Coordinates of N, CA and C in Angstrom, one line a residue:
M1 N -10.4 16.5 2.1 CA -10.8 15.6 1.0 C -9.7 14.6 0.7
I2 N -10.0 13.3 0.6 CA -9.1 12.3 0.3 C -9.2 12.0 -1.2
T3 N -8.1 12.1 -1.9 CA -8.2 11.8 -3.4 C -7.5 10.5 -3.7
I4 N -8.3 9.6 -4.3 CA -7.8 8.3 -4.8 C -7.3 8.5 -6.2
V5 N -6.0 8.3 -6.3 CA -5.3 8.6 -7.6 C -5.7 7.6 -8.7
D6 N -6.3 8.1 -9.7 CA -6.7 7.3 -10.8 C -5.7 7.3 -11.9
Y7 N -4.9 6.3 -12.0 CA -3.9 6.1 -13.1 C -4.2 4.9 -13.9
G8 N -5.4 4.4 -13.8 CA -5.9 3.4 -14.7 C -5.6 2.0 -14.2
M9 N -5.2 1.8 -12.9 CA -4.9 0.5 -12.4 C -5.4 0.4 -10.9
G10 N -6.4 -0.4 -10.7 CA -6.9 -0.5 -9.3 C -8.4 -0.6 -9.2
N11 N -8.8 -1.2 -8.1 CA -10.2 -1.3 -7.8 C -10.6 0.0 -7.0
L12 N -10.7 1.1 -7.7 CA -10.9 2.4 -7.0 C -12.3 2.5 -6.3
G13 N -13.3 1.9 -7.0 CA -14.6 2.0 -6.4 C -14.7 1.3 -5.0
S14 N -14.1 0.2 -4.9 CA -14.1 -0.6 -3.6 C -13.5 0.2 -2.5
I15 N -12.4 0.9 -2.8 CA -11.7 1.8 -1.8 C -12.6 2.9 -1.4
R16 N -13.2 3.6 -2.4 CA -14.1 4.7 -2.1 C -15.3 4.2 -1.3
N17 N -15.8 3.1 -1.6 CA -17.0 2.6 -0.8 C -16.6 2.3 0.6
M18 N -15.4 1.8 0.9 CA -15.0 1.5 2.2 C -14.7 2.8 3.0
L19 N -14.2 3.8 2.3 CA -14.0 5.1 2.9 C -15.3 5.7 3.3
K20 N -16.3 5.5 2.4 CA -17.7 6.1 2.7 C -18.2 5.4 4.0
K21 N -17.9 4.1 4.2 CA -18.4 3.4 5.4 C -17.8 3.9 6.6
V22 N -16.6 4.5 6.6 CA -16.0 5.0 7.8 C -16.2 6.5 7.9
G23 N -17.1 7.1 7.0 CA -17.5 8.5 7.1 C -16.6 9.5 6.5
A24 N -15.8 9.0 5.5 CA -14.8 9.9 4.9 C -15.3 10.3 3.5
E25 N -15.1 11.6 3.2 CA -15.4 12.1 1.9 C -14.2 11.9 1.0
S26 N -14.4 11.3 -0.2 CA -13.3 11.0 -1.1 C -13.7 11.2 -2.5
E27 N -12.8 11.3 -3.4 CA -13.0 11.4 -4.8 C -11.9 10.6 -5.6
I28 N -12.3 10.2 -6.7 CA -11.4 9.4 -7.6 C -11.0 10.4 -8.7
S29 N -9.7 10.6 -8.9 CA -9.3 11.7 -9.9 C -7.9 11.5 -10.4
A30 N -7.7 12.0 -11.6 CA -6.3 12.1 -12.1 C -6.1 13.6 -12.5
D31 N -7.0 14.4 -12.1 CA -6.9 15.9 -12.4 C -5.9 16.5 -11.5
P32 N -4.9 17.1 -12.1 CA -3.9 17.8 -11.2 C -4.4 18.8 -10.3
A33 N -5.5 19.5 -10.7 CA -6.1 20.5 -9.8 C -6.7 19.9 -8.6
C34 N -7.4 18.7 -8.8 CA -8.0 18.0 -7.7 C -6.9 17.4 -6.7
L35 N -5.9 16.9 -7.3 CA -4.8 16.3 -6.5 C -4.1 17.4 -5.7
R36 N -4.0 18.6 -6.2 CA -3.3 19.6 -5.5 C -4.1 20.1 -4.3
Q37 N -5.4 19.9 -4.3 CA -6.3 20.3 -3.3 C -6.5 19.2 -2.2
A38 N -6.0 18.0 -2.5 CA -6.2 16.9 -1.6 C -5.5 17.0 -0.2
G39 N -6.3 16.7 0.8 CA -5.7 16.7 2.1 C -4.9 15.4 2.4
K40 N -5.3 14.3 1.7 CA -4.6 13.0 1.8 C -4.8 12.4 0.4
L41 N -3.8 11.5 0.1 CA -3.8 10.7 -1.1 C -3.8 9.2 -0.9
I42 N -4.5 8.5 -1.7 CA -4.4 7.0 -1.7 C -3.9 6.6 -3.1
L43 N -2.8 5.8 -3.2 CA -2.3 5.3 -4.4 C -2.6 3.8 -4.5
P44 N -3.7 3.4 -5.2 CA -4.0 2.0 -5.2 C -3.3 1.3 -6.3
G45 N -3.7 0.1 -6.6 CA -3.1 -0.5 -7.8 C -3.3 -2.0 -7.8
V46 N -3.6 -2.5 -9.0 CA -3.7 -4.0 -9.2 C -3.1 -4.2 -10.6
G47 N -2.1 -5.1 -10.7 CA -1.5 -5.3 -12.0 C 0.0 -5.3 -12.0
A48 N 0.6 -5.1 -13.2 CA 2.1 -5.2 -13.3 C 2.8 -3.9 -13.0
F49 N 4.0 -4.0 -12.4 CA 4.8 -2.9 -11.9 C 5.1 -1.9 -13.1
D50 N 5.7 -2.4 -14.2 CA 6.1 -1.5 -15.3 C 4.9 -0.8 -15.9
A51 N 3.7 -1.5 -16.0 CA 2.5 -0.8 -16.5 C 2.1 0.3 -15.6
G52 N 2.2 0.1 -14.3 CA 1.8 1.1 -13.3 C 2.7 2.3 -13.4
M53 N 4.1 2.1 -13.5 CA 5.0 3.2 -13.6 C 4.9 3.9 -14.9
S54 N 4.6 3.2 -16.0 CA 4.5 3.8 -17.3 C 3.3 4.7 -17.3
S55 N 2.2 4.3 -16.7 CA 1.0 5.1 -16.6 C 1.2 6.4 -15.8
L56 N 1.9 6.3 -14.7 CA 2.2 7.5 -13.9 C 3.1 8.4 -14.7
E57 N 4.1 7.9 -15.3 CA 5.0 8.7 -16.1 C 4.3 9.4 -17.3
Q58 N 3.6 8.7 -18.1 CA 3.0 9.2 -19.3 C 1.9 10.2 -19.0
S59 N 1.3 10.1 -17.9 CA 0.2 11.0 -17.5 C 0.7 12.2 -16.8
G60 N 2.0 12.2 -16.5 CA 2.6 13.3 -15.8 C 2.3 13.3 -14.3
L61 N 1.7 12.3 -13.8 CA 1.3 12.2 -12.4 C 2.5 11.9 -11.5
S62 N 3.5 11.3 -12.0 CA 4.7 10.9 -11.1 C 5.3 12.2 -10.6
S63 N 5.6 13.2 -11.5 CA 6.2 14.4 -11.0 C 5.3 15.2 -10.1
L64 N 4.0 15.2 -10.4 CA 3.1 15.9 -9.5 C 3.1 15.2 -8.1
L65 N 3.0 13.9 -8.1 CA 3.0 13.2 -6.8 C 4.3 13.4 -6.1
N66 N 5.4 13.4 -6.8 CA 6.7 13.7 -6.1 C 6.6 15.0 -5.4
E67 N 6.0 16.0 -6.0 CA 5.9 17.4 -5.4 C 5.0 17.3 -4.2
L68 N 3.9 16.7 -4.3 CA 2.9 16.7 -3.2 C 3.4 15.9 -2.0
V69 N 4.0 14.7 -2.3 CA 4.4 13.8 -1.2 C 5.7 14.2 -0.6
L70 N 6.7 14.5 -1.5 CA 8.1 14.7 -1.0 C 8.3 16.2 -0.5
E71 N 7.7 17.1 -1.2 CA 7.9 18.5 -0.9 C 6.8 19.1 0.1
K72 N 5.5 18.8 -0.3 CA 4.4 19.3 0.5 C 4.0 18.4 1.7
K73 N 4.6 17.2 1.7 CA 4.4 16.2 2.8 C 2.9 15.8 2.9
V74 N 2.2 15.7 1.8 CA 0.8 15.3 1.9 C 0.8 13.8 2.3
P75 N 0.0 13.4 3.3 CA 0.0 12.0 3.7 C -0.5 11.1 2.6
V76 N 0.1 10.0 2.3 CA -0.2 9.2 1.2 C -0.2 7.7 1.7
L77 N -1.2 6.9 1.2 CA -1.3 5.5 1.5 C -1.2 4.7 0.2
G78 N -0.2 3.9 0.1 CA -0.1 3.0 -1.1 C -0.7 1.6 -0.8
I79 N -1.5 1.1 -1.7 CA -2.2 -0.2 -1.4 C -1.7 -1.2 -2.5
C80 N -1.1 -2.3 -2.1 CA -0.7 -3.4 -3.0 C 0.3 -2.9 -4.0
L81 N -0.1 -2.9 -5.3 CA 0.8 -2.3 -6.3 C 1.2 -0.9 -6.0
G82 N 0.3 -0.1 -5.4 CA 0.6 1.2 -5.0 C 1.8 1.3 -4.1
M83 N 1.8 0.3 -3.2 CA 3.0 0.2 -2.2 C 4.3 -0.1 -3.0
H84 N 4.2 -1.1 -3.9 CA 5.4 -1.4 -4.7 C 5.9 -0.3 -5.5
L85 N 5.0 0.6 -6.1 CA 5.5 1.7 -6.9 C 6.3 2.7 -6.0
M86 N 6.1 2.7 -4.7 CA 6.8 3.6 -3.8 C 8.2 3.2 -3.6
T87 N 8.5 2.0 -3.9 CA 9.9 1.4 -3.6 C 10.9 1.8 -4.7
Q88 N 12.1 1.4 -4.6 CA 13.1 1.7 -5.6 C 12.9 1.0 -7.0
G89 N 12.3 -0.2 -6.9 CA 12.0 -0.9 -8.1 C 11.5 -2.3 -7.8
S90 N 11.2 -3.1 -8.8 CA 10.6 -4.4 -8.6 C 11.2 -5.4 -9.5
E91 N 11.4 -6.6 -9.0 CA 11.9 -7.7 -9.8 C 10.9 -8.1 -10.9
E92 N 9.7 -7.6 -10.8 CA 8.6 -7.8 -11.8 C 8.9 -7.1 -13.1
G93 N 9.6 -5.9 -13.0 CA 9.8 -5.1 -14.2 C 11.2 -4.5 -14.3
K94 N 11.4 -3.6 -15.2 CA 12.7 -3.0 -15.5 C 12.7 -1.5 -15.1
L95 N 11.6 -0.9 -15.0 CA 11.5 0.5 -14.7 C 11.8 0.8 -13.2
R96 N 12.4 2.0 -13.0 CA 12.6 2.5 -11.6 C 11.3 2.8 -11.0
G97 N 11.2 2.6 -9.7 CA 10.0 3.0 -8.9 C 10.1 4.5 -8.6
L98 N 9.1 4.9 -7.8 CA 9.1 6.3 -7.4 C 10.2 6.6 -6.4
G99 N 10.7 5.6 -5.7 CA 11.8 5.7 -4.8 C 11.6 6.6 -3.6
W100 N 10.3 6.6 -3.2 CA 10.0 7.4 -1.9 C 10.5 6.7 -0.7
V101 N 10.6 5.4 -0.7 CA 11.0 4.6 0.4 C 12.2 3.7 0.0
Q102 N 13.2 3.6 0.9 CA 14.3 2.8 0.6 C 13.9 1.3 0.8
A103 N 13.4 0.7 -0.2 CA 12.9 -0.7 -0.2 C 12.9 -1.2 -1.6
D104 N 12.9 -2.6 -1.7 CA 12.8 -3.2 -3.0 C 11.6 -4.2 -3.0
T105 N 11.1 -4.4 -4.2 CA 10.0 -5.3 -4.4 C 10.5 -6.6 -5.0
I106 N 10.3 -7.7 -4.4 CA 11.0 -9.0 -4.7 C 9.9 -10.1 -4.9
R107 N 10.2 -11.0 -5.9 CA 9.3 -12.1 -6.1 C 9.4 -13.2 -5.1
F108 N 8.3 -13.7 -4.6 CA 8.4 -14.9 -3.8 C 9.0 -16.1 -4.5
T109 N 10.0 -16.7 -3.8 CA 10.6 -17.9 -4.3 C 10.5 -18.9 -3.1
L110 N 9.8 -20.0 -3.3 CA 9.5 -20.9 -2.2 C 10.2 -22.2 -2.6
P111 N 10.6 -23.0 -1.6 CA 11.2 -24.3 -1.9 C 10.3 -25.2 -2.7
E112 N 10.9 -26.1 -3.5 CA 10.1 -27.0 -4.4 C 9.1 -27.8 -3.7
D113 N 9.5 -28.2 -2.4 CA 8.7 -29.1 -1.6 C 7.6 -28.4 -0.8
S114 N 7.6 -27.0 -1.0 CA 6.6 -26.2 -0.2 C 5.2 -26.5 -0.6
T115 N 4.3 -26.6 0.3 CA 2.9 -26.7 0.0 C 2.2 -25.4 -0.3
L116 N 2.9 -24.3 0.0 CA 2.4 -22.9 -0.3 C 2.4 -22.6 -1.8
K117 N 1.6 -21.7 -2.1 CA 1.5 -21.3 -3.6 C 1.8 -19.9 -3.8
V118 N 2.2 -19.5 -5.0 CA 2.4 -18.2 -5.4 C 1.5 -18.0 -6.6
P119 N 0.6 -17.0 -6.7 CA 0.5 -15.9 -5.7 C 0.0 -16.3 -4.3
H120 N 0.4 -15.5 -3.3 CA -0.1 -15.6 -2.0 C -1.5 -15.0 -2.0
M121 N -2.5 -15.8 -1.7 CA -3.9 -15.3 -1.7 C -4.5 -15.8 -0.4
G122 N -5.2 -14.8 0.3 CA -6.0 -15.2 1.5 C -5.7 -14.3 2.7
W123 N -6.2 -14.7 3.8 CA -6.1 -13.9 5.0 C -4.9 -14.3 5.8
N124 N -4.2 -13.2 6.3 CA -3.0 -13.5 7.1 C -3.0 -12.5 8.3
R125 N -2.5 -13.0 9.4 CA -2.2 -12.2 10.5 C -1.0 -11.3 10.3
V126 N -0.9 -10.2 11.0 CA 0.2 -9.3 10.9 C 0.8 -9.0 12.2
K127 N 2.1 -8.7 12.3 CA 2.8 -8.4 13.5 C 3.3 -7.0 13.5
P128 N 2.9 -6.2 14.5 CA 3.4 -4.8 14.5 C 4.9 -4.8 14.8
C129 N 5.6 -3.8 14.1 CA 7.1 -3.6 14.4 C 7.3 -2.4 15.2
K130 N 6.4 -1.4 15.2 CA 6.6 -0.2 15.9 C 5.2 0.4 16.1
E131 N 5.2 1.4 17.0 CA 3.9 2.2 17.2 C 3.6 3.0 16.0
S132 N 2.3 3.1 15.8 CA 1.8 3.9 14.6 C 0.4 4.3 14.8
R133 N 0.1 5.5 14.4 CA -1.3 6.0 14.4 C -2.2 5.2 13.4
L134 N -1.5 4.7 12.4 CA -2.2 3.9 11.4 C -2.9 2.6 12.0
M135 N -2.3 2.1 13.1 CA -2.7 0.9 13.7 C -3.4 1.2 15.1
K136 N -3.8 2.4 15.3 CA -4.5 2.8 16.5 C -5.7 2.0 16.8
A137 N -5.9 1.5 18.0 CA -7.1 0.7 18.4 C -7.2 -0.6 17.5
A138 N -6.1 -1.1 16.9 CA -6.2 -2.3 16.1 C -6.4 -3.5 16.9
D139 N -7.2 -4.4 16.5 CA -7.5 -5.7 17.1 C -6.2 -6.5 17.2
E140 N -6.0 -7.1 18.4 CA -4.8 -8.0 18.5 C -4.8 -9.1 17.5
E141 N -6.0 -9.5 17.1 CA -6.2 -10.6 16.2 C -6.4 -10.2 14.8
A142 N -6.0 -8.9 14.5 CA -6.2 -8.4 13.2 C -5.6 -9.2 12.1
R143 N -6.5 -9.5 11.0 CA -6.1 -10.2 9.9 C -6.5 -9.4 8.6
F144 N -5.7 -9.5 7.6 CA -5.9 -8.7 6.4 C -5.9 -9.7 5.2
Y145 N -6.5 -9.2 4.1 CA -6.6 -10.0 2.9 C -5.5 -9.6 1.9
F146 N -4.7 -10.6 1.5 CA -3.6 -10.5 0.6 C -3.8 -11.1 -0.7
V147 N -3.3 -10.5 -1.8 CA -3.3 -11.2 -3.1 C -2.0 -10.6 -3.8
H148 N -0.9 -11.4 -3.8 CA 0.4 -10.9 -4.4 C 1.4 -12.0 -4.6
S149 N 2.2 -11.7 -5.7 CA 3.3 -12.6 -6.0 C 4.6 -12.0 -5.7
Y150 N 4.6 -10.7 -5.3 CA 5.8 -10.0 -5.0 C 5.6 -9.3 -3.6
Y151 N 6.7 -9.2 -2.9 CA 6.7 -8.6 -1.5 C 7.7 -7.5 -1.4
V152 N 7.5 -6.7 -0.4 CA 8.5 -5.5 -0.2 C 9.4 -5.9 0.9
K153 N 10.7 -5.5 0.7 CA 11.7 -5.7 1.7 C 12.4 -4.3 2.0
C154 N 12.1 -3.8 3.1 CA 12.7 -2.5 3.5 C 14.2 -2.6 3.8
H155 N 14.9 -1.6 3.4 CA 16.4 -1.6 3.7 C 16.6 -1.3 5.1
A156 N 15.8 -0.5 5.7 CA 16.0 -0.1 7.2 C 14.9 -0.7 8.0
T157 N 15.2 -1.5 9.0 CA 14.2 -2.1 9.8 C 13.3 -1.1 10.5
G158 N 13.7 0.1 10.7 CA 12.9 1.1 11.3 C 11.8 1.6 10.4
D159 N 11.8 1.3 9.1 CA 10.8 1.8 8.2 C 9.6 0.8 8.2
S160 N 9.9 -0.5 8.6 CA 8.8 -1.5 8.6 C 7.8 -1.3 9.6
L161 N 6.5 -1.3 9.3 CA 5.5 -1.1 10.2 C 4.8 -2.4 10.7
L162 N 4.6 -3.3 9.7 CA 3.9 -4.6 10.0 C 4.7 -5.7 9.2
K163 N 4.8 -6.9 9.9 CA 5.3 -8.0 9.2 C 4.2 -9.1 9.1
S164 N 4.4 -9.9 8.0 CA 3.5 -11.0 7.8 C 4.4 -12.2 7.3
E165 N 3.8 -13.3 7.0 CA 4.6 -14.5 6.6 C 3.9 -15.3 5.6
H166 N 4.7 -15.7 4.6 CA 4.3 -16.6 3.5 C 5.5 -17.4 3.1
G167 N 5.8 -18.5 3.7 CA 7.1 -19.2 3.5 C 8.2 -18.5 4.2
H168 N 8.2 -17.2 4.3 CA 9.2 -16.5 5.1 C 8.6 -15.1 5.5
E169 N 9.2 -14.4 6.4 CA 8.7 -13.1 6.8 C 8.9 -12.1 5.7
F170 N 7.9 -11.2 5.6 CA 8.1 -10.0 4.7 C 7.4 -8.8 5.3
D171 N 7.7 -7.7 4.7 CA 7.1 -6.4 5.2 C 5.7 -6.2 4.6
A172 N 4.8 -6.3 5.5 CA 3.4 -6.2 5.1 C 2.9 -4.7 5.1
A173 N 3.7 -3.9 5.7 CA 3.4 -2.4 5.7 C 4.6 -1.7 6.1
F174 N 4.8 -0.4 5.5 CA 5.8 0.4 6.0 C 5.3 1.8 6.3
E175 N 6.0 2.6 7.0 CA 5.6 4.0 7.3 C 6.9 4.8 7.5
V176 N 7.1 5.8 6.6 CA 8.2 6.7 6.6 C 7.7 8.1 6.6
G177 N 7.6 8.7 7.7 CA 7.0 10.1 7.8 C 5.6 10.1 7.3
N178 N 5.3 10.8 6.2 CA 3.9 11.0 5.7 C 3.6 9.9 4.6
I179 N 4.6 8.9 4.4 CA 4.4 7.9 3.4 C 4.2 6.6 4.0
M180 N 3.0 6.0 3.7 CA 2.6 4.7 4.2 C 2.3 3.7 3.0
G181 N 2.6 2.5 3.2 CA 2.2 1.5 2.2 C 1.8 0.2 2.9
V182 N 0.8 -0.4 2.3 CA 0.3 -1.7 2.8 C 0.2 -2.7 1.7
Q183 N 0.7 -3.9 1.9 CA 0.7 -5.0 0.9 C -0.7 -5.6 0.7
F184 N -1.5 -5.6 1.8 CA -2.8 -6.2 1.8 C -3.8 -5.2 1.2
H185 N -5.1 -5.7 1.1 CA -6.2 -4.8 0.6 C -7.1 -4.5 1.8
P186 N -6.9 -3.3 2.4 CA -7.8 -2.9 3.5 C -9.3 -2.8 3.1
E187 N -9.5 -2.5 1.8 CA -10.9 -2.4 1.3 C -11.6 -3.8 1.2
K188 N -10.8 -4.8 1.3 CA -11.4 -6.2 1.3 C -11.2 -6.9 2.6
S189 N -10.8 -6.2 3.7 CA -10.4 -6.8 4.9 C -11.4 -6.5 6.1
H190 N -12.7 -6.3 5.7 CA -13.8 -6.1 6.6 C -13.5 -5.1 7.7
R191 N -13.8 -5.5 9.0 CA -13.6 -4.5 10.1 C -12.2 -4.2 10.3
F192 N -11.3 -5.1 10.1 CA -9.8 -4.8 10.3 C -9.4 -3.7 9.3
G193 N -9.8 -3.8 8.1 CA -9.5 -2.8 7.1 C -10.2 -1.5 7.3
M194 N -11.4 -1.6 7.8 CA -12.1 -0.3 8.1 C -11.4 0.5 9.2
Q195 N -10.9 -0.2 10.2 CA -10.2 0.4 11.3 C -8.9 1.1 10.8
L196 N -8.2 0.4 9.9 CA -7.0 1.0 9.4 C -7.3 2.3 8.5
L197 N -8.3 2.2 7.7 CA -8.6 3.3 6.8 C -9.2 4.5 7.7
S198 N -10.0 4.1 8.7 CA -10.5 5.1 9.6 C -9.3 5.9 10.3
N199 N -8.3 5.1 10.7 CA -7.1 5.8 11.3 C -6.4 6.7 10.3
F200 N -6.3 6.2 9.1 CA -5.6 7.1 8.0 C -6.4 8.4 7.9
V201 N -7.7 8.3 7.9 CA -8.6 9.5 7.7 C -8.5 10.4 8.9
S202 N -8.5 9.9 10.1 CA -8.6 10.7 11.3 C -7.3 11.1 12.0
E203 N -6.3 10.3 11.8 CA -5.0 10.5 12.6 C -3.9 11.3 11.8
Y204 N -4.1 11.5 10.5 CA -3.0 12.2 9.8 C -3.5 13.5 9.1

């Protein structure tokens, strides 16, 4: 069973619908008993960093997730804000992140004469940095849908899984053992997102 962590922030139904399309059984829950039974976890998120961390802390989910992810090594996929929460912290807020990955979340700053806008919204190509089961059978022309004003910068190049670009290159995905994060929204990325979620379901 895949459990989509419900901490009050995220388009949970869209993720569950996409998982259903790839034949995966999932549930949306904040119940510790359900989370402890999960074979895999998805940490979604839309919104502000501090609000997300506060919700995880106040609900007691952060300590439980630390146990499941760091000690029991349950595979986990962070999406958008969920990816940011896995880092050390964000320029968007003042609270510390979960710190599962040695990475920082940084605000896009573009030159004044740039025609690009922040937030970065739309479809972008990605460039693989290493082999991964998460990208098994991925289309060479794979594109994903992004909506974000902040991006992740991994401390170690070996942790970066995918790169993309908006004014400059950034880490579009990371993978460190059982911990994976993607900046884009696979649930909004049509067949490319379906392939990635299908891989998360079947390969881990």
